[in-house]
Amino acid sequence: MAGIRKATIRDVAARAGVALGTVSRVLNEHPSVTPQARRSVQDAIAALGYQRDAVAGSLRNARTRMVACAIRDFDIPAFASYVKAAEEVFRRAGYTLLLASTSNEKDVELALLRGFAQRRVEGVMMTMSDEADAELAAAIAGAPMPIVLIDRELLQNVDRVMADHQAGAGLAVGHLISLGHARIGMIVGDPAAYPSRSRIAGYRHAHARRGIAVDEALIRDHALSNEIAFRETCALLAAADRPTALFVAAVDMLPGTLRAIRSSGLEVGRDIAIVAGSDSDLAELGVPPVSALSWDRAEMGRHAAEMLLERIRDPQPRAPRCVRLPVSLIVRGASAATGG
Amino acid sequence: MAGIRKATIRDVAARAGVALGTVSRVLNEHPSVTPQARRSVQDAIAALGYQRDAVAGSLRNARTRMVACAIRDFDIPAFASYVKAAEEVFRRAGYTLLLASTSNEKDVELALLRGFAQRRVEGVMMTMSDEADAELAAAIAGAPMPIVLIDRELLQNVDRVMADHQAGAGLAVGHLISLGHARIGMIVGDPAAYPSRSRIAGYRHAHARRGIAVDEALIRDHALSNEIAFRETCALLAAADRPTALFVAAVDMLPGTLRAIRSSGLEVGRDIAIVAGSDSDLAELGVPPVSALSWDRAEMGRHAAEMLLERIRDPQPRAPRCVRLPVSLIVRGASAATGG
């Protein structure tokens, strides 16, 4: 690091006894250089320990070996696990993965996409705050680098990797109904995005299959923080005909719901059943442990990274691909409270 | 995004009726341009919606408005909270924060530092895998951009933000000793880095103050993953004279320790007392809840970001600063098991 920009291209030219333009042509592997000149420039580079400036270099060869991943929020552990798996794939391929957060805001997503393009990031893994937004869709479709969408489905002109959240929600709700619950509260995220939209569809479908009418007041969406999950759970528990079970479908919102249950004086597993929409240490190690939906997040990250690397290596237009991972239910003690 | 590189500098020159070099001089705010020429170039830029390529632009003005944060691992929630607070400060100041992970490996740290320098990242927040490593120290001291070290103390020629882990460990161990424990197992990270080194010092100091000899076999270091925390806890619990209390000092290693206790058939709070070295949802919502050390991680992130922005804005050499945040103990039920 120390001294990395000591020798300049001028020093190289002087030592090699050639013009600046010759050094530049050697660096850019231009064919119109004599073998002799190439040799003296290469010797001068080695002798001086000259390191080409990556920003200048990237102007011509457009290879920054950087890829980026834009996630909603840095502090959601569930996202970290797929990012980590993706990073391993990228690192083995010689790419540095940079992570940025969007706060789930369209303007930040657009600004990041612009910034990545201008800085010649070679590929991007991302979500979208609103899948139906035309401006976002145009920005993604028109981006100069390949993009893989994570857990989004509506944009069908780009590669996508997602989990089958509808089937997962069906498993969770079906499990609770089979235990005798008919009033199942649902804490879920923003239906403008695929995961929540499909979880709500799965919830409805599981009710319809068993001939149970859905009470719309039991579906609490836009739970994008633990504070909101806490508030919505409190509201559900305070109702006269409170639910006997909760499906905490939003990712990593179990802490907010458990805080609300504790502050309501209820006991998980005895007074109320819970299924978490995503597995976590808290679900596994809780007393009683909490049943949870699970999918292979590392596999999701690896798939996304490999699809992106393929597009980077072979930028020929080819049909967009879509990988949908299965979701399974881990049954644990906390869903065992039976319905009224 | 769509069409962001449609208009080129050539289009601007043609429309303005000036030479390419004139456009370039206007873009670079060169003084040798007539007001007339400047005006026509600016009009052409506006009419064409021309956007300057950031990589090309950054060659001359060296402002990428990017800062970077290198953390050990993406999937440690405790790190995410200071990164998030730092990001808010940077975003308000017009900077994009990019996150990279080092796997706690010196070679990755060196490569990232080189990459950040070459891509003109304007400032870096980071840790160091080994504070005593001369090559790393030289790379940090010689970096062309300002650096703020997080939770590191040995490099005194750069800005540092840290928590007072020695005092924190003293509180945790003192609390357990006051409850009657004399055999306190410690799960801790790598002593080559400040947090673990100072926690071990706090552990020893708390024993010495009360005249209790330290059994070295009770100190289990290098717990950098939950798998290792699990294994080391199992080893401690399997010993004939097993500890009556555990101080899980390594950050976010409580899940591994709780899994080990569960698999040993012991019950937290009844058979063994625990204090966690960092607070978490799992500590707070456990049954019984687990006592934990706590410091303001968001404040840590904000301090680091503000120190870095000050250095970026005013690169004059000034004395390095060191901010040390206090650590407090939250006493909860799981430390209540009394010692033999």
XYZ file of C-alpha atoms in Angstrom:
680
model
C 0.000 0.000 0.000
C 2.668 2.461 1.056
C 4.029 4.059 -2.091
C 1.557 2.467 -4.461
C 1.306 5.536 -6.663
C 4.972 6.512 -6.618
C 5.963 5.660 -10.198
C 3.928 7.370 -12.921
C 3.484 6.545 -16.564
C 5.925 9.407 -17.297
C 8.625 7.701 -15.226
C 8.050 4.525 -17.199
C 8.324 6.354 -20.538
C 11.517 8.127 -19.444
C 13.177 4.938 -18.240
C 12.141 2.968 -21.329
C 13.240 5.821 -23.605
C 9.911 5.846 -25.466
C 7.025 8.271 -25.885
C 4.126 8.375 -23.416
C 1.779 7.116 -26.126
C 3.928 4.022 -26.583
C 3.637 3.157 -22.887
C -0.103 3.657 -23.138
C -0.329 1.384 -26.203
C 1.646 -1.328 -24.416
C -0.622 -1.056 -21.376
C -3.674 -1.359 -23.592
C -2.228 -4.271 -25.561
C -2.449 -2.321 -28.780
C -1.013 -4.308 -31.725
C 0.934 -1.395 -33.258
C 3.949 -1.608 -30.930
C 7.285 -3.127 -31.907
C 8.354 -6.136 -29.809
C 11.460 -4.113 -28.823
C 9.438 -1.184 -27.485
C 7.078 -3.546 -25.677
C 10.027 -5.255 -24.000
C 11.649 -1.993 -22.818
C 8.326 -0.710 -21.443
C 7.713 -3.987 -19.623
C 11.231 -3.883 -18.167
C 10.740 -0.287 -17.007
C 7.390 -1.213 -15.385
C 9.009 -4.089 -13.522
C 12.055 -2.026 -12.463
C 9.935 0.871 -11.160
C 7.191 -1.252 -9.615
C 4.759 0.854 -11.628
C 1.107 0.136 -10.849
C -1.435 1.278 -13.318
C -4.203 3.432 -11.864
C -7.332 1.289 -11.869
C -9.687 4.186 -12.578
C -7.640 5.244 -15.594
C -7.219 1.639 -16.690
C -10.911 0.936 -16.375
C -11.677 3.729 -18.853
C -10.427 1.655 -21.708
C -10.853 -1.933 -20.685
C -14.033 -1.444 -18.623
C -13.143 -4.235 -16.189
C -13.407 -3.139 -12.586
C -13.944 -6.684 -11.258
C -16.512 -5.178 -8.914
C -20.033 -6.482 -8.477
C -22.626 -4.989 -6.169
C -25.563 -6.194 -4.148
C -28.271 -3.773 -3.059
C -30.356 -4.974 -0.121
C -33.150 -3.294 1.786
C -31.355 -2.970 5.066
C -27.953 -3.909 6.478
C -29.337 -5.164 9.788
C -31.512 -8.067 8.683
C -29.569 -11.283 9.412
C -31.585 -13.296 6.883
C -30.191 -11.172 4.038
C -26.617 -11.533 5.279
C -26.639 -15.289 4.759
C -27.361 -15.153 1.033
C -24.990 -12.233 0.568
C -22.241 -14.220 2.242
C -22.768 -17.249 0.029
C -22.817 -15.054 -3.082
C -19.616 -13.363 -1.961
C -17.805 -16.700 -1.762
C -18.711 -17.430 -5.382
C -17.599 -13.969 -6.511
C -14.338 -14.073 -4.552
C -13.367 -17.386 -6.117
C -13.996 -15.801 -9.526
C -11.757 -12.817 -8.693
C -14.582 -10.340 -8.096
C -15.062 -8.044 -5.097
C -18.640 -7.832 -3.860
C -19.754 -4.492 -2.493
C -22.950 -4.225 -0.507
C -25.231 -1.172 -0.473
C -28.558 -0.592 1.237
C -31.685 0.920 -0.309
C -33.945 1.565 2.727
C -36.578 0.067 0.394
C -36.829 3.483 -1.311
C -37.198 3.834 -5.044
C -35.070 6.981 -5.242
C -32.161 5.284 -3.501
C -32.520 2.264 -5.800
C -32.410 4.504 -8.881
C -29.443 6.496 -7.565
C -27.505 3.322 -6.756
C -28.180 1.888 -10.211
C -26.886 5.108 -11.781
C -23.851 5.123 -9.518
C -23.039 1.471 -10.221
C -23.298 2.097 -13.971
C -21.093 5.181 -13.848
C -18.470 3.383 -11.777
C -18.517 0.420 -14.194
C -19.730 -2.121 -11.666
C -19.913 -5.290 -13.784
C -23.082 -6.821 -12.363
C -25.742 -6.194 -9.739
C -27.867 -8.400 -7.447
C -30.829 -6.493 -6.052
C -34.423 -6.402 -4.890
C -36.985 -3.732 -5.923
C -39.088 -1.713 -3.497
C -42.057 -1.723 -5.885
C -42.258 -4.300 -8.649
C -45.025 -2.432 -10.438
C -43.092 0.844 -10.707
C -42.479 1.629 -14.391
C -39.492 3.900 -13.809
C -37.690 1.280 -11.721
C -38.536 -1.405 -14.255
C -37.119 0.736 -17.077
C -33.961 1.476 -15.101
C -33.373 -2.209 -14.486
C -34.160 -3.310 -18.036
C -32.003 -0.521 -19.465
C -29.009 -0.907 -17.158
C -25.689 -1.290 -18.997
C -24.671 -4.206 -16.748
C -26.448 -7.524 -16.075
C -28.825 -7.613 -13.104
C -30.197 -10.541 -11.118
C -33.325 -9.823 -9.082
C -33.639 -11.465 -5.679
C -37.103 -12.589 -4.604
C -38.890 -10.587 -7.276
C -40.984 -12.007 -10.132
C -42.816 -9.381 -12.170
C -39.903 -8.177 -14.297
C -39.605 -11.024 -16.729
C -36.840 -9.588 -18.894
C -34.092 -10.159 -16.301
C -32.746 -13.163 -14.386
C -34.514 -13.872 -11.086
C -33.920 -16.085 -8.054
C -36.753 -16.472 -5.576
C -38.211 -18.737 -2.913
C -41.668 -20.289 -3.258
C -43.230 -18.156 -0.525
C -46.812 -18.958 -1.529
C -46.295 -22.673 -0.983
C -44.452 -21.904 2.260
C -47.274 -19.763 3.635
C -49.700 -22.516 2.635
C -47.711 -25.019 4.713
C -47.570 -22.708 7.747
C -51.252 -21.781 7.712
C -52.374 -25.321 6.817
C -50.386 -26.613 9.813
C -52.108 -24.142 12.150
C -55.559 -24.913 10.737
C -54.927 -28.652 11.177
C -54.242 -27.944 14.874
C -57.736 -26.439 15.159
C -57.001 -22.740 14.676
C -59.575 -20.776 12.675
C -58.489 -17.254 13.611
C -54.883 -16.909 12.488
C -53.311 -13.454 12.610
C -50.751 -12.656 9.915
C -47.875 -10.188 10.276
C -46.503 -9.589 6.781
C -44.452 -7.032 4.811
C -45.234 -4.846 1.835
C -47.527 -6.497 -0.770
C -45.879 -4.324 -3.452
C -43.063 -6.874 -3.352
C -43.266 -10.528 -4.332
C -42.492 -12.207 -0.960
C -45.356 -10.584 0.950
C -47.754 -10.709 -1.977
C -47.215 -14.431 -2.406
C -47.378 -15.131 1.335
C -50.774 -13.433 1.500
C -51.910 -15.493 -1.491
C -50.761 -18.663 0.303
C -52.618 -17.630 3.474
C -55.851 -17.059 1.519
C -55.488 -20.231 -0.462
C -54.979 -22.356 2.684
C -58.154 -20.889 4.190
C -60.173 -21.332 0.996
C -59.103 -24.981 0.636
C -60.562 -25.711 4.065
C -63.666 -23.568 3.611
C -62.675 -21.001 6.264
C -63.594 -17.358 5.593
C -60.685 -14.902 5.937
C -61.208 -12.044 8.402
C -59.339 -9.193 6.658
C -58.661 -7.540 10.038
C -56.304 -10.425 10.829
C -53.917 -9.564 7.950
C -51.465 -6.899 9.098
C -49.158 -5.881 6.267
C -46.298 -3.373 5.840
C -44.469 -4.858 8.833
C -40.999 -3.759 7.684
C -39.490 -3.233 11.135
C -39.696 -4.878 14.526
C -41.359 -1.740 15.902
C -44.213 -2.195 13.415
C -44.398 -5.951 14.083
C -44.645 -5.157 17.807
C -47.436 -2.614 17.262
C -49.443 -4.793 14.893
C -49.159 -7.818 17.187
C -50.330 -5.702 20.147
C -53.326 -4.552 18.085
C -54.214 -8.143 17.158
C -53.891 -9.363 20.769
C -55.957 -6.481 22.174
C -58.986 -7.300 20.005
C -62.044 -8.863 21.686
C -61.865 -11.911 19.413
C -58.075 -12.132 19.356
C -56.427 -14.704 17.082
C -55.443 -18.034 18.678
C -52.418 -18.317 16.397
C -49.993 -15.981 14.616
C -48.126 -16.448 11.356
C -45.214 -13.982 11.548
C -44.595 -14.083 7.810
C -42.382 -11.001 7.466
C -38.710 -11.882 7.517
C -36.904 -11.415 10.866
C -39.931 -9.842 12.594
C -40.201 -12.554 15.261
C -38.486 -10.379 17.946
C -41.138 -7.645 17.676
C -43.955 -10.182 17.902
C -42.413 -12.020 20.880
C -41.969 -8.697 22.712
C -45.643 -7.895 22.131
C -46.797 -11.315 23.376
C -44.628 -10.959 26.481
C -45.959 -7.465 27.189
C -49.540 -8.747 26.762
C -48.908 -11.282 29.538
C -49.569 -14.237 27.221
C -47.390 -17.327 27.025
C -46.196 -18.693 23.692
C -47.245 -22.310 23.117
C -49.834 -22.245 25.908
C -51.984 -19.165 25.144
C -51.062 -18.607 21.541
C -49.437 -20.614 18.734
C -46.786 -19.102 16.458
C -45.190 -19.994 13.165
C -42.320 -17.773 11.966
C -42.015 -16.975 8.267
C -38.227 -17.349 8.379
C -36.015 -19.467 10.586
C -33.572 -17.833 13.014
C -31.524 -18.520 16.141
C -34.337 -16.949 18.132
C -36.924 -19.363 16.659
C -34.686 -22.391 17.172
C -33.466 -21.551 20.681
C -36.677 -20.033 22.064
C -38.498 -21.700 24.967
C -40.615 -23.220 23.552
C -38.854 -23.292 20.186
C -40.850 -21.656 17.385
C -41.940 -23.494 14.224
C -40.543 -21.768 11.157
C -40.446 -21.783 7.381
C -37.052 -22.427 5.918
C -35.370 -22.271 2.530
C -31.763 -22.514 1.502
C -30.626 -18.900 1.576
C -27.028 -19.828 0.840
C -28.219 -21.695 -2.252
C -30.181 -18.594 -3.270
C -27.026 -16.470 -2.989
C -24.910 -18.997 -4.900
C -27.484 -19.278 -7.709
C -27.725 -15.513 -8.060
C -23.936 -15.084 -8.103
C -23.427 -17.846 -10.661
C -26.162 -16.497 -12.944
C -24.598 -13.042 -12.743
C -21.091 -14.329 -13.512
C -22.426 -16.204 -16.544
C -23.998 -12.999 -17.879
C -20.817 -11.024 -17.229
C -18.703 -13.594 -19.070
C -21.113 -13.998 -21.945
C -23.082 -10.807 -22.527
C -24.922 -12.214 -25.596
C -28.641 -11.647 -25.137
C -30.251 -14.935 -24.102
C -33.624 -15.742 -22.552
C -33.928 -14.601 -18.925
C -33.892 -17.376 -16.372
C -35.935 -17.872 -13.231
C -34.953 -20.143 -10.328
C -37.588 -20.839 -7.673
C -36.386 -22.550 -4.480
C -38.671 -24.747 -2.355
C -39.762 -23.695 1.148
C -40.250 -26.218 3.964
C -41.809 -26.083 7.431
C -39.851 -26.992 10.569
C -42.424 -27.929 13.225
C -41.392 -27.009 16.791
C -43.127 -26.650 20.144
C -44.552 -23.126 19.901
C -47.142 -24.016 17.274
C -48.510 -26.724 19.531
C -51.125 -24.579 21.321
C -54.379 -25.806 19.867
C -57.145 -23.556 18.602
C -60.302 -22.650 20.500
C -31.248 4.916 -16.019
C -32.623 4.071 -19.414
C -30.493 5.966 -21.884
C -28.075 7.397 -19.361
C -25.130 7.115 -21.716
C -26.938 8.085 -24.887
C -25.405 11.523 -25.347
C -21.620 11.541 -25.597
C -19.147 14.359 -25.226
C -18.923 14.360 -29.039
C -22.659 15.058 -29.318
C -22.251 17.954 -26.900
C -19.337 19.408 -28.895
C -21.262 19.080 -32.170
C -24.393 20.722 -30.822
C -22.441 23.520 -29.141
C -20.344 24.020 -32.254
C -17.072 23.851 -30.331
C -14.067 21.520 -30.205
C -14.031 18.437 -27.959
C -11.269 20.014 -25.872
C -13.484 22.997 -25.146
C -16.228 20.749 -23.761
C -13.622 18.993 -21.653
C -12.311 22.319 -20.328
C -15.835 23.441 -19.412
C -16.479 20.141 -17.618
C -13.255 20.548 -15.690
C -13.937 24.182 -14.859
C -10.769 25.251 -16.597
C -10.380 29.073 -16.544
C -9.282 29.392 -20.209
C -12.779 29.197 -21.712
C -14.701 32.213 -23.033
C -18.040 32.879 -21.260
C -19.714 32.417 -24.660
C -18.249 28.963 -25.232
C -19.074 27.950 -21.672
C -22.676 29.038 -22.190
C -23.133 27.089 -25.433
C -21.602 23.966 -23.939
C -23.841 24.215 -20.878
C -26.897 24.690 -23.105
C -25.941 21.673 -25.203
C -25.449 19.562 -22.060
C -28.891 20.550 -20.792
C -30.574 20.002 -24.156
C -29.033 16.552 -24.651
C -29.355 15.443 -21.044
C -25.655 14.607 -21.229
C -24.308 12.862 -18.123
C -20.617 12.835 -17.595
C -19.099 9.425 -17.090
C -18.198 9.253 -13.423
C -15.087 7.158 -13.952
C -13.743 9.602 -16.521
C -14.783 12.553 -14.383
C -13.182 11.129 -11.310
C -9.821 10.996 -13.075
C -9.469 14.728 -12.828
C -11.549 15.787 -9.860
C -10.932 12.693 -7.721
C -14.369 12.890 -6.074
C -16.239 9.617 -6.244
C -18.444 10.399 -3.209
C -17.955 6.760 -2.207
C -16.850 5.633 1.220
C -16.315 2.029 2.222
C -16.598 -0.049 5.353
C -14.737 -3.348 5.645
C -16.146 -5.693 8.287
C -15.131 -9.193 9.259
C -18.290 -10.894 8.156
C -21.630 -9.888 6.623
C -23.690 -12.147 8.858
C -22.986 -10.727 12.314
C -26.019 -8.620 13.312
C -24.003 -6.624 15.850
C -21.877 -5.169 13.046
C -24.903 -4.247 10.964
C -26.197 -1.823 13.575
C -23.132 0.409 13.548
C -22.856 0.185 9.770
C -26.464 1.312 9.465
C -25.970 4.321 11.735
C -22.816 5.291 9.843
C -24.648 4.975 6.551
C -27.283 7.476 7.671
C -24.584 10.040 8.405
C -22.905 9.423 5.049
C -26.147 9.527 3.084
C -27.090 12.889 4.567
C -23.661 14.158 3.502
C -24.169 12.918 -0.067
C -21.894 9.873 0.197
C -22.694 6.278 -0.747
C -21.436 3.703 1.747
C -20.284 0.397 0.304
C -19.740 -2.566 2.559
C -17.117 -5.263 1.996
C -16.157 -8.258 4.087
C -12.647 -9.372 5.010
C -13.190 -12.882 6.476
C -10.729 -11.557 9.107
C -7.897 -12.343 6.651
C -4.931 -10.056 6.248
C -4.600 -10.691 2.503
C -8.210 -9.707 1.894
C -7.746 -6.585 4.007
C -4.670 -5.584 1.992
C -6.390 -6.294 -1.331
C -9.460 -4.275 -0.335
C -7.307 -1.329 0.753
C -5.511 -1.418 -2.606
C -8.801 -1.691 -4.480
C -10.383 1.172 -2.547
C -7.348 3.378 -3.226
C -7.303 2.568 -6.935
C -11.028 3.237 -7.249
C -10.644 6.541 -5.402
C -12.853 5.629 -2.465
C -12.690 8.779 -0.337
C -12.573 7.234 3.128
C -12.608 3.836 4.835
C -13.963 2.484 8.124
C -12.425 -0.849 9.015
C -11.159 -3.306 11.587
C -7.797 -5.174 11.357
C -7.395 -8.929 11.663
C -4.056 -8.542 13.479
C -3.174 -5.259 15.121
C 0.466 -6.227 15.525
C 1.024 -6.980 11.813
C 3.579 -4.535 10.406
C 2.500 -4.868 6.776
C -1.146 -4.130 7.610
C -0.099 -1.221 9.816
C 2.007 0.227 6.989
C -0.822 -0.185 4.486
C -3.225 1.669 6.765
C -0.795 4.429 7.689
C 0.224 4.873 4.047
C -3.243 4.758 2.507
C -4.026 7.731 0.248
C -7.460 8.196 1.873
C -8.381 8.760 5.547
C -9.150 5.641 7.597
C -11.049 5.245 10.860
C -10.381 2.025 12.757
C -13.300 0.365 14.535
C -12.583 -1.318 17.860
C -8.821 -1.305 17.396
C -6.296 0.570 19.533
C -2.671 -0.230 18.708
C -2.294 1.909 15.582
C -2.058 5.332 17.115
C -1.465 7.302 13.925
C -5.076 6.994 12.710
C -8.502 7.861 14.127
C -10.100 5.113 16.230
C -13.533 4.464 17.724
C -13.829 1.665 20.260
C -15.857 0.386 23.193
C -14.359 -0.062 26.651
C -14.433 -3.855 26.542
C -12.055 -4.287 29.477
C -14.369 -2.404 31.830
C -17.338 -4.306 30.371
C -15.744 -7.705 30.962
C -14.900 -6.553 34.501
C -18.584 -5.773 35.110
C -19.749 -9.124 33.735
C -17.227 -11.239 35.630
C -17.543 -9.171 38.819
C -21.321 -9.699 38.697
C -20.876 -13.478 38.403
C -18.269 -13.582 41.193
C -20.602 -11.562 43.454
C -23.242 -14.269 42.901
C -20.807 -16.840 44.293
C -19.236 -18.207 41.096
C -15.530 -19.005 41.260
C -15.252 -21.129 38.105
C -16.334 -18.924 35.241
C -15.799 -20.202 31.712
C -15.021 -17.597 29.053
C -15.815 -17.934 25.340
C -13.880 -15.189 23.570
C -12.547 -14.274 20.101
C -9.043 -13.730 18.762
C -6.668 -11.999 21.232
C -4.763 -10.556 18.243
C -7.547 -7.968 18.112
C -8.363 -5.366 20.730
C -11.890 -6.485 21.766
C -10.905 -10.009 22.817
C -7.550 -8.930 24.252
C -9.218 -6.333 26.474
C -12.041 -8.679 27.503
C -9.485 -11.237 28.657
C -7.668 -8.480 30.594
C -10.972 -7.499 32.245
C -11.668 -11.136 33.142
C -8.232 -11.517 34.759
C -8.447 -8.183 36.549
C -11.881 -9.022 38.050
C -10.493 -12.315 39.380
C -7.314 -10.693 40.748
C -9.267 -7.964 42.556
C -11.158 -10.632 44.482
C -8.150 -12.861 45.057
C -9.422 -15.711 42.837
C -6.822 -17.632 40.815
C -7.610 -17.943 37.103
C -7.782 -21.480 35.711
C -6.372 -20.974 32.179
C -8.359 -23.984 30.927
C -11.527 -21.930 31.430
C -10.497 -19.309 28.839
C -11.517 -20.493 25.359
C -10.387 -18.029 22.716
C -10.594 -17.842 18.899
C -14.377 -18.338 19.027
C -15.045 -16.592 15.708
C -18.064 -18.643 14.685
C -21.052 -20.235 16.380
C -19.674 -23.652 15.452
C -16.524 -22.919 17.487
C -18.556 -21.421 20.366
C -20.643 -24.604 20.393
C -17.581 -26.854 20.455
C -15.742 -24.868 23.146
C -18.843 -24.720 25.354
C -19.305 -28.487 25.013
C -15.660 -28.977 26.031
C -16.099 -26.754 29.093
C -19.321 -28.493 30.146
C -17.856 -31.980 29.694
C -14.993 -31.347 32.147
C -15.133 -33.018 35.569
C -14.996 -29.656 37.345
C -17.198 -27.822 34.861
C -17.695 -24.069 35.287
C -20.838 -22.939 37.139
C -21.073 -19.814 34.972
C -20.187 -18.767 31.425
C -19.177 -15.381 30.074
C -19.883 -15.584 26.330
C -17.644 -12.619 25.544
C -17.308 -13.059 21.784
C -19.825 -10.984 19.868
C -22.952 -12.831 18.658
C -21.761 -16.254 19.844
C -24.663 -16.783 22.272
C -26.542 -19.109 19.836
C -23.642 -21.576 19.720
C -23.323 -21.611 23.504
C -27.077 -22.030 24.069
C -27.145 -24.956 21.617
C -24.289 -26.607 23.543
C -26.024 -26.121 26.903
C -29.252 -27.564 25.496
C -27.442 -30.569 24.038
C -25.687 -31.144 27.398
C -29.082 -31.447 29.074
C -28.417 -28.466 31.355
C -30.895 -25.661 32.010
C -29.839 -22.037 31.777
C -30.445 -20.104 35.007
C -30.891 -23.265 37.065
C -27.796 -25.358 36.289
C -25.559 -22.700 34.821
C -25.414 -18.899 34.807
C -24.654 -16.946 31.628
C -23.673 -13.407 30.774
C -23.473 -12.512 27.074
C -20.738 -10.181 25.860
C -23.111 -8.384 23.505
C -26.828 -7.796 23.722
C -29.178 -9.337 21.149
C -32.824 -10.265 20.565
C -31.924 -13.791 21.646
C -30.496 -12.558 24.991
C -33.462 -10.283 25.634
C -36.213 -12.685 24.590
C -34.691 -15.916 25.917
C -36.423 -17.864 28.687
C -34.922 -16.967 31.097
C -33.596 -13.762 29.516
C -29.789 -13.566 29.422
C -27.790 -10.789 31.123
C -25.677 -8.951 28.570
C -23.109 -6.222 28.070
C -24.305 -3.330 26.002
C -22.809 -0.275 24.336
C -24.235 2.184 21.892
C -23.333 0.658 18.551
C -25.269 3.270 16.612
C -23.272 5.965 18.404
C -20.086 4.110 17.462
C -21.125 4.148 13.794
C -22.105 7.817 13.884
C -18.824 8.828 15.557
C -16.778 6.893 13.019
C -18.701 8.369 10.082
C -18.429 11.914 11.384
C -14.702 11.596 12.070
C -14.192 10.244 8.558
C -16.218 13.048 6.933
C -14.182 15.639 8.837
C -10.949 14.134 7.510
C -12.331 13.987 3.977
C -13.394 17.627 4.096
C -10.202 18.847 5.739
C -7.261 16.639 4.791
C -4.718 18.774 6.718
C -2.682 16.493 8.964
C -3.944 16.833 12.506
C -3.471 14.706 15.610
C -5.314 11.360 15.438
C -8.343 11.070 17.682
C -9.582 8.212 19.818
C -13.167 7.849 21.056
C -13.824 5.179 23.685
C -17.488 4.389 24.426
C -18.645 3.093 27.833
C -20.008 -0.461 28.229
C -22.802 -1.278 30.688
C -24.274 -4.508 32.085
C -27.970 -5.346 31.725
C -28.779 -7.853 34.475
C -31.432 -10.434 33.535
C -32.625 -13.771 34.871
C -30.090 -16.175 33.322
C -27.189 -14.975 35.457
C -29.214 -15.712 38.603
C -28.009 -19.311 39.063
C -25.682 -19.054 42.043
C -22.264 -20.630 42.234
C -21.297 -23.794 44.015
